[in-house]
Amino acid sequence: MMRGAEMDLNGSPARASEVALTDFQRDCIEIFVRASQVLAVPRSIGEIYGLLFGTSEPLAMDDIVARLGISKGSASQGLRWLREVGALRVTYVPGDRRDHYAAETELRKLASGFLREQVNPHLESGKLLLARLDESAEGEGKFAQERLRKLRRWHRFGGQLVPLLLRVAERF
């Protein structure tokens, strides 16, 4: 691969009809695609955030679609998810009525947004699932009761861990 030349997301030389990515942008995208895999979120979310992280100016959705070669649907869903967790800001660009997006780069905002929007809802829904599991474990014997106790401990631990992580994230 030629370093320094403009390439598309797949590492091929960019066509004149496409908006090319710099090596820096491609490397940022790769980092955040890997992070998205760890977090079990769609690849397109990592691509979008990586592009915005590696780009100095805010981008409109159409620009993101053109640069990444993803569908408008994927871009729209990815941008919505990233907004919900606080990973990007909507920015005004004079003379352009479209929304433009810039990456949020403060770790505390990223971590706290992810914990609040992704982890907390799972902990809340876990309460209902544990109650249902409690009913279904009746009459199942010692094995089921022990597993239920273990799940309750895990749930309690998660409920204690999230507020602690939020306090730590606020210090960054």
Coordinates of N, CA and C in Angstrom, one line a residue:
M1 N 0.8 -1.2 0.0 CA 0.0 0.0 0.0 C 0.9 1.2 0.0
M2 N 0.5 2.2 -0.7 CA 1.3 3.5 -0.8 C 0.9 4.4 0.3
R3 N 1.8 4.7 1.2 CA 1.6 5.7 2.2 C 1.6 7.1 1.7
G4 N 0.7 7.9 2.2 CA 0.7 9.3 1.7 C -0.2 9.5 0.5
A5 N -0.5 8.5 -0.2 CA -1.5 8.7 -1.3 C -2.9 8.6 -0.8
E6 N -3.8 9.2 -1.5 CA -5.2 9.1 -1.0 C -5.8 7.8 -1.4
M7 N -6.4 7.1 -0.4 CA -6.9 5.8 -0.6 C -8.3 5.7 -0.2
D8 N -9.1 4.7 -0.7 CA -10.4 4.6 -0.2 C -10.4 3.7 1.1
L9 N -11.5 3.4 1.7 CA -11.5 2.7 3.0 C -10.9 1.3 2.8
N10 N -10.9 0.7 1.7 CA -10.4 -0.7 1.5 C -8.9 -0.7 1.1
G11 N -8.3 0.5 1.1 CA -6.9 0.5 0.8 C -6.5 0.6 -0.6
S12 N -7.5 0.8 -1.5 CA -7.3 0.9 -2.9 C -7.1 2.4 -3.3
P13 N -6.4 2.7 -4.3 CA -6.3 4.1 -4.7 C -7.7 4.6 -5.0
A14 N -7.9 5.8 -4.5 CA -9.3 6.4 -4.6 C -9.6 6.8 -6.1
R15 N -10.8 6.6 -6.5 CA -11.3 7.0 -7.8 C -11.6 8.5 -7.8
A16 N -11.5 9.1 -8.9 CA -11.8 10.6 -8.9 C -13.2 10.9 -8.5
S17 N -14.1 10.0 -8.7 CA -15.5 10.2 -8.3 C -15.8 10.1 -6.8
E18 N -14.8 9.5 -6.1 CA -15.0 9.3 -4.7 C -14.2 10.3 -3.9
V19 N -14.7 10.6 -2.7 CA -13.9 11.5 -1.8 C -12.9 10.5 -1.1
A20 N -11.6 10.8 -1.2 CA -10.6 10.0 -0.7 C -10.3 10.2 0.8
L21 N -9.9 9.2 1.4 CA -9.4 9.3 2.8 C -7.9 9.4 2.9
T22 N -7.4 10.1 3.9 CA -6.0 10.2 4.1 C -5.6 8.9 4.9
D23 N -4.3 8.7 4.9 CA -3.8 7.5 5.7 C -4.2 7.7 7.2
F24 N -4.1 8.9 7.7 CA -4.4 9.2 9.1 C -5.9 8.8 9.3
Q25 N -6.8 9.3 8.4 CA -8.2 8.9 8.6 C -8.4 7.4 8.6
R26 N -7.8 6.8 7.6 CA -8.0 5.3 7.5 C -7.5 4.6 8.8
D27 N -6.4 5.1 9.3 CA -5.8 4.5 10.6 C -6.8 4.7 11.7
C28 N -7.3 5.9 11.8 CA -8.3 6.2 12.9 C -9.5 5.3 12.7
I29 N -10.0 5.2 11.5 CA -11.1 4.3 11.3 C -10.8 2.9 11.7
E30 N -9.7 2.4 11.4 CA -9.3 1.0 11.8 C -9.3 0.9 13.3
I31 N -8.8 1.9 14.0 CA -8.8 1.8 15.5 C -10.2 1.7 16.0
F32 N -11.1 2.5 15.5 CA -12.4 2.6 16.1 C -13.3 1.4 15.6
V33 N -13.0 0.9 14.4 CA -13.7 -0.4 14.0 C -13.3 -1.5 15.0
R34 N -12.1 -1.6 15.3 CA -11.7 -2.6 16.3 C -12.3 -2.4 17.7
A35 N -12.4 -1.1 18.1 CA -13.1 -0.8 19.3 C -14.6 -1.2 19.3
S36 N -15.2 -1.0 18.1 CA -16.6 -1.3 17.9 C -16.8 -2.8 18.0
Q37 N -15.9 -3.6 17.6 CA -16.0 -5.0 17.7 C -15.9 -5.5 19.1
V38 N -15.0 -4.8 19.9 CA -14.9 -5.1 21.4 C -16.2 -4.8 22.1
L39 N -16.9 -3.7 21.7 CA -18.1 -3.2 22.3 C -19.3 -3.9 21.7
A40 N -19.2 -4.7 20.7 CA -20.3 -5.4 20.1 C -21.3 -4.5 19.5
V41 N -20.8 -3.4 18.8 CA -21.6 -2.5 18.1 C -21.3 -2.7 16.6
P42 N -22.2 -2.3 15.7 CA -22.0 -2.4 14.3 C -20.7 -1.7 13.8
R43 N -20.0 -2.4 12.9 CA -18.8 -1.9 12.3 C -19.0 -0.4 11.8
S44 N -20.1 -0.1 11.2 CA -20.3 1.2 10.6 C -20.3 2.3 11.7
I45 N -20.6 2.0 12.9 CA -20.5 2.9 14.0 C -19.0 3.3 14.3
G46 N -18.2 2.2 14.3 CA -16.7 2.5 14.4 C -16.2 3.3 13.2
E47 N -16.6 2.9 12.0 CA -16.2 3.7 10.8 C -16.6 5.1 10.9
I48 N -17.8 5.4 11.3 CA -18.3 6.8 11.3 C -17.5 7.6 12.4
Y49 N -17.4 7.0 13.6 CA -16.7 7.7 14.7 C -15.2 7.9 14.3
G50 N -14.6 6.9 13.7 CA -13.2 7.0 13.3 C -13.0 8.1 12.3
L51 N -13.9 8.2 11.3 CA -13.8 9.2 10.3 C -13.9 10.6 11.0
L52 N -14.9 10.8 11.8 CA -15.1 12.1 12.5 C -13.9 12.4 13.4
F53 N -13.4 11.4 14.1 CA -12.3 11.6 15.0 C -11.0 12.1 14.2
G54 N -10.9 11.5 13.0 CA -9.7 11.8 12.2 C -9.9 12.9 11.2
T55 N -11.0 13.7 11.3 CA -11.2 14.8 10.4 C -11.4 16.1 11.1
S56 N -10.7 17.1 10.7 CA -10.6 18.4 11.4 C -11.9 19.2 11.3
E57 N -12.7 19.0 10.2 CA -13.9 19.8 10.0 C -15.1 18.9 10.2
P58 N -16.2 19.5 10.7 CA -17.4 18.7 10.9 C -17.9 18.2 9.5
L59 N -18.6 17.1 9.5 CA -19.0 16.5 8.2 C -20.6 16.3 8.3
A60 N -21.2 16.5 7.1 CA -22.6 16.2 7.0 C -22.8 14.7 6.7
M61 N -24.0 14.2 6.9 CA -24.2 12.8 6.6 C -23.8 12.4 5.2
D62 N -24.2 13.2 4.2 CA -23.8 12.9 2.8 C -22.3 12.8 2.6
D63 N -21.6 13.6 3.3 CA -20.1 13.5 3.2 C -19.6 12.2 3.8
I64 N -20.2 11.8 4.9 CA -19.8 10.6 5.6 C -20.1 9.4 4.7
V65 N -21.3 9.4 4.1 CA -21.7 8.3 3.2 C -20.7 8.2 2.1
A66 N -20.4 9.4 1.5 CA -19.5 9.4 0.3 C -18.1 8.9 0.7
R67 N -17.6 9.3 1.8 CA -16.2 9.0 2.2 C -16.0 7.5 2.6
L68 N -17.1 7.0 3.3 CA -17.0 5.6 3.8 C -17.6 4.6 2.9
G69 N -18.4 5.1 1.9 CA -19.0 4.1 1.0 C -20.0 3.2 1.7
I70 N -20.7 3.8 2.7 CA -21.8 3.1 3.4 C -23.2 3.6 3.0
S71 N -24.2 2.9 3.3 CA -25.5 3.3 2.9 C -26.0 4.5 3.7
K72 N -27.0 5.2 3.2 CA -27.5 6.3 4.0 C -28.2 5.8 5.3
G73 N -28.8 4.6 5.2 CA -29.5 4.0 6.3 C -28.5 3.6 7.4
S74 N -27.3 3.1 7.0 CA -26.3 2.7 8.0 C -25.8 4.0 8.6
A75 N -25.5 5.0 7.8 CA -25.0 6.3 8.3 C -26.0 6.9 9.3
S76 N -27.3 6.9 8.9 CA -28.3 7.5 9.8 C -28.4 6.8 11.1
Q77 N -28.5 5.5 11.1 CA -28.5 4.7 12.3 C -27.3 4.9 13.2
G78 N -26.1 4.9 12.5 CA -24.9 5.1 13.3 C -24.8 6.4 13.9
L79 N -25.2 7.5 13.2 CA -25.2 8.8 13.7 C -26.1 9.0 14.9
R80 N -27.3 8.4 14.7 CA -28.3 8.4 15.8 C -27.7 7.7 17.1
W81 N -27.1 6.6 16.9 CA -26.6 5.8 18.1 C -25.4 6.7 18.7
L82 N -24.6 7.2 17.9 CA -23.4 8.0 18.4 C -23.9 9.2 19.1
R83 N -25.0 9.9 18.6 CA -25.6 11.0 19.3 C -26.2 10.6 20.6
E84 N -26.9 9.5 20.7 CA -27.5 9.0 21.9 C -26.5 8.8 23.0
V85 N -25.3 8.3 22.7 CA -24.3 8.0 23.7 C -23.4 9.2 23.9
G86 N -23.6 10.3 23.2 CA -22.8 11.5 23.4 C -21.4 11.4 22.8
A87 N -21.3 10.6 21.7 CA -20.0 10.5 21.1 C -19.7 11.5 20.0
L88 N -20.7 12.3 19.7 CA -20.5 13.3 18.7 C -21.4 14.5 19.0
R89 N -21.0 15.6 18.4 CA -21.7 16.9 18.5 C -22.3 17.3 17.2
V90 N -23.5 17.9 17.2 CA -24.0 18.5 16.0 C -23.5 19.9 15.9
T91 N -23.0 20.3 14.8 CA -22.3 21.6 14.6 C -23.0 22.4 13.5
Y92 N -23.1 23.6 13.7 CA -23.6 24.5 12.7 C -22.5 25.0 11.7
V93 N -22.8 24.9 10.5 CA -21.9 25.3 9.4 C -22.6 26.5 8.7
P94 N -22.1 27.7 8.7 CA -22.7 28.8 8.1 C -23.0 28.5 6.6
G95 N -24.2 28.9 6.1 CA -24.5 28.7 4.7 C -25.0 27.3 4.4
D96 N -25.0 26.4 5.3 CA -25.4 25.0 5.0 C -26.5 24.6 6.0
R97 N -27.6 24.2 5.5 CA -28.8 23.9 6.4 C -28.7 22.4 6.9
R98 N -27.8 21.6 6.4 CA -27.6 20.3 6.9 C -27.0 20.2 8.2
D99 N -27.3 19.2 9.0 CA -26.6 18.9 10.3 C -25.2 18.5 9.9
H100 N -24.2 19.0 10.7 CA -22.8 18.5 10.5 C -22.4 17.9 11.9
Y101 N -21.5 16.9 11.8 CA -21.2 16.2 13.0 C -19.7 16.3 13.2
A102 N -19.3 16.4 14.5 CA -17.9 16.3 14.9 C -17.8 15.3 16.1
A103 N -16.7 14.7 16.2 CA -16.4 13.7 17.2 C -16.3 14.4 18.6
E104 N -16.9 13.8 19.6 CA -16.6 14.2 21.0 C -15.4 13.4 21.4
T105 N -14.4 14.1 21.9 CA -13.1 13.5 22.2 C -12.8 13.5 23.7
E106 N -13.7 13.9 24.5 CA -13.5 13.8 26.0 C -13.9 12.4 26.4
L107 N -12.9 11.7 27.0 CA -13.1 10.3 27.4 C -14.3 10.2 28.4
R108 N -14.3 11.2 29.3 CA -15.4 11.1 30.4 C -16.8 11.2 29.8
K109 N -16.9 12.0 28.7 CA -18.2 12.1 28.1 C -18.6 10.8 27.3
L110 N -17.6 10.3 26.7 CA -17.8 9.0 25.9 C -18.2 7.9 26.8
A111 N -17.4 7.7 27.9 CA -17.6 6.6 28.8 C -18.9 6.8 29.6
S112 N -19.2 8.0 30.1 CA -20.4 8.1 30.8 C -21.6 8.0 29.9
G113 N -21.6 8.5 28.7 CA -22.7 8.3 27.8 C -22.9 6.9 27.5
F114 N -21.9 6.1 27.2 CA -22.0 4.7 26.9 C -22.6 4.0 28.1
L115 N -22.1 4.2 29.3 CA -22.7 3.6 30.5 C -24.1 3.9 30.7
R116 N -24.5 5.2 30.6 CA -25.9 5.6 30.8 C -26.8 5.1 29.8
E117 N -26.4 5.1 28.5 CA -27.3 4.8 27.4 C -27.3 3.3 27.0
Q118 N -26.2 2.6 27.3 CA -26.2 1.2 26.9 C -26.2 0.2 28.1
V119 N -25.4 0.5 29.1 CA -25.3 -0.5 30.2 C -26.5 -0.3 31.2
N120 N -26.8 0.9 31.6 CA -27.9 1.1 32.6 C -29.3 0.4 32.1
P121 N -29.7 0.6 30.9 CA -30.9 0.0 30.5 C -30.9 -1.5 30.6
H122 N -29.7 -2.1 30.3 CA -29.6 -3.6 30.5 C -29.7 -4.0 31.9
L123 N -29.2 -3.2 32.8 CA -29.3 -3.5 34.2 C -30.8 -3.4 34.7
E124 N -31.4 -2.4 34.2 CA -32.9 -2.2 34.6 C -33.7 -3.4 34.0
S125 N -33.5 -3.8 32.8 CA -34.3 -4.9 32.2 C -33.9 -6.2 32.9
G126 N -32.7 -6.3 33.4 CA -32.3 -7.5 34.1 C -33.1 -7.7 35.4
K127 N -33.6 -6.7 36.0 CA -34.4 -6.9 37.2 C -35.7 -7.7 36.8
L128 N -36.3 -7.3 35.7 CA -37.5 -8.0 35.3 C -37.2 -9.4 34.9
L129 N -36.1 -9.6 34.2 CA -35.7 -11.0 33.8 C -35.4 -11.8 35.0
L130 N -34.8 -11.3 36.0 CA -34.5 -12.1 37.2 C -35.7 -12.4 37.9
A131 N -36.7 -11.6 37.9 CA -38.0 -11.9 38.6 C -38.7 -13.0 37.8
R132 N -38.6 -13.0 36.5 CA -39.2 -14.0 35.7 C -38.5 -15.3 35.9
L133 N -37.1 -15.3 36.0 CA -36.3 -16.4 36.2 C -36.6 -17.0 37.6
D134 N -36.8 -16.2 38.5 CA -37.2 -16.6 39.9 C -38.4 -17.5 39.8
E135 N -39.4 -17.2 39.1 CA -40.6 -18.0 38.9 C -40.3 -19.3 38.2
S136 N -39.6 -19.2 37.1 CA -39.3 -20.4 36.4 C -38.4 -21.4 37.1
A137 N -37.6 -20.9 38.0 CA -36.6 -21.7 38.8 C -37.3 -22.5 39.9
E138 N -38.5 -22.1 40.2 CA -39.2 -22.8 41.3 C -39.4 -24.2 40.9
G139 N -39.1 -25.1 41.8 CA -39.3 -26.6 41.5 C -38.2 -27.2 40.6
E140 N -37.2 -26.4 40.2 CA -36.2 -26.9 39.3 C -35.0 -27.5 40.1
G141 N -35.0 -27.4 41.4 CA -34.0 -28.0 42.2 C -32.8 -27.1 42.6
K142 N -31.9 -27.7 43.2 CA -30.7 -27.0 43.8 C -29.9 -26.3 42.7
F143 N -29.7 -27.0 41.6 CA -28.8 -26.4 40.5 C -29.4 -25.0 40.0
A144 N -30.7 -25.0 39.7 CA -31.3 -23.8 39.2 C -31.3 -22.7 40.3
Q145 N -31.5 -23.0 41.6 CA -31.4 -22.0 42.6 C -30.0 -21.5 42.8
E146 N -29.0 -22.3 42.7 CA -27.6 -21.8 42.8 C -27.3 -20.9 41.6
R147 N -27.7 -21.2 40.4 CA -27.5 -20.4 39.3 C -28.2 -19.0 39.4
L148 N -29.4 -19.1 39.9 CA -30.2 -17.9 40.2 C -29.5 -17.0 41.2
R149 N -28.9 -17.6 42.3 CA -28.2 -16.8 43.3 C -27.0 -16.1 42.6
K150 N -26.3 -16.9 41.8 CA -25.1 -16.3 41.1 C -25.5 -15.2 40.2
L151 N -26.6 -15.3 39.4 CA -27.0 -14.2 38.6 C -27.4 -13.0 39.4
R152 N -28.0 -13.2 40.5 CA -28.4 -12.0 41.4 C -27.1 -11.3 41.9
R153 N -26.1 -12.1 42.2 CA -24.9 -11.5 42.7 C -24.2 -10.7 41.5
W154 N -24.2 -11.3 40.3 CA -23.6 -10.6 39.2 C -24.4 -9.3 38.9
H155 N -25.7 -9.3 39.0 CA -26.6 -8.2 38.7 C -26.3 -7.1 39.8
R156 N -26.2 -7.5 41.0 CA -25.9 -6.6 42.1 C -24.6 -5.9 41.9
F157 N -23.6 -6.7 41.5 CA -22.2 -6.2 41.3 C -22.3 -5.2 40.2
G158 N -23.0 -5.5 39.1 CA -23.1 -4.6 37.9 C -23.7 -3.3 38.4
G159 N -24.8 -3.4 39.2 CA -25.4 -2.2 39.7 C -24.5 -1.3 40.6
Q160 N -23.6 -1.9 41.3 CA -22.6 -1.2 42.1 C -21.5 -0.7 41.2
L161 N -21.1 -1.4 40.2 CA -20.0 -1.1 39.4 C -20.2 0.2 38.5
V162 N -21.4 0.2 37.9 CA -21.7 1.3 37.0 C -21.6 2.7 37.6
P163 N -22.2 2.9 38.8 CA -22.0 4.2 39.4 C -20.6 4.5 39.8
L164 N -19.8 3.5 40.1 CA -18.4 3.7 40.4 C -17.7 4.1 39.1
L165 N -17.9 3.4 38.0 CA -17.3 3.8 36.8 C -17.7 5.2 36.3
L166 N -18.9 5.5 36.5 CA -19.4 6.9 36.2 C -18.6 8.0 37.0
R167 N -18.4 7.7 38.3 CA -17.6 8.6 39.1 C -16.2 8.7 38.6
V168 N -15.6 7.6 38.2 CA -14.2 7.6 37.7 C -14.1 8.3 36.4
A169 N -15.1 8.1 35.5 CA -15.1 8.7 34.2 C -15.2 10.2 34.3
E170 N -15.9 10.7 35.3 CA -16.1 12.2 35.5 C -14.8 12.8 35.9
R171 N -13.8 12.1 36.4 CA -12.5 12.6 36.7 C -11.5 12.7 35.6
F172 N -11.8 12.1 34.5 CA -10.9 12.1 33.3 C -11.1 13.4 32.6

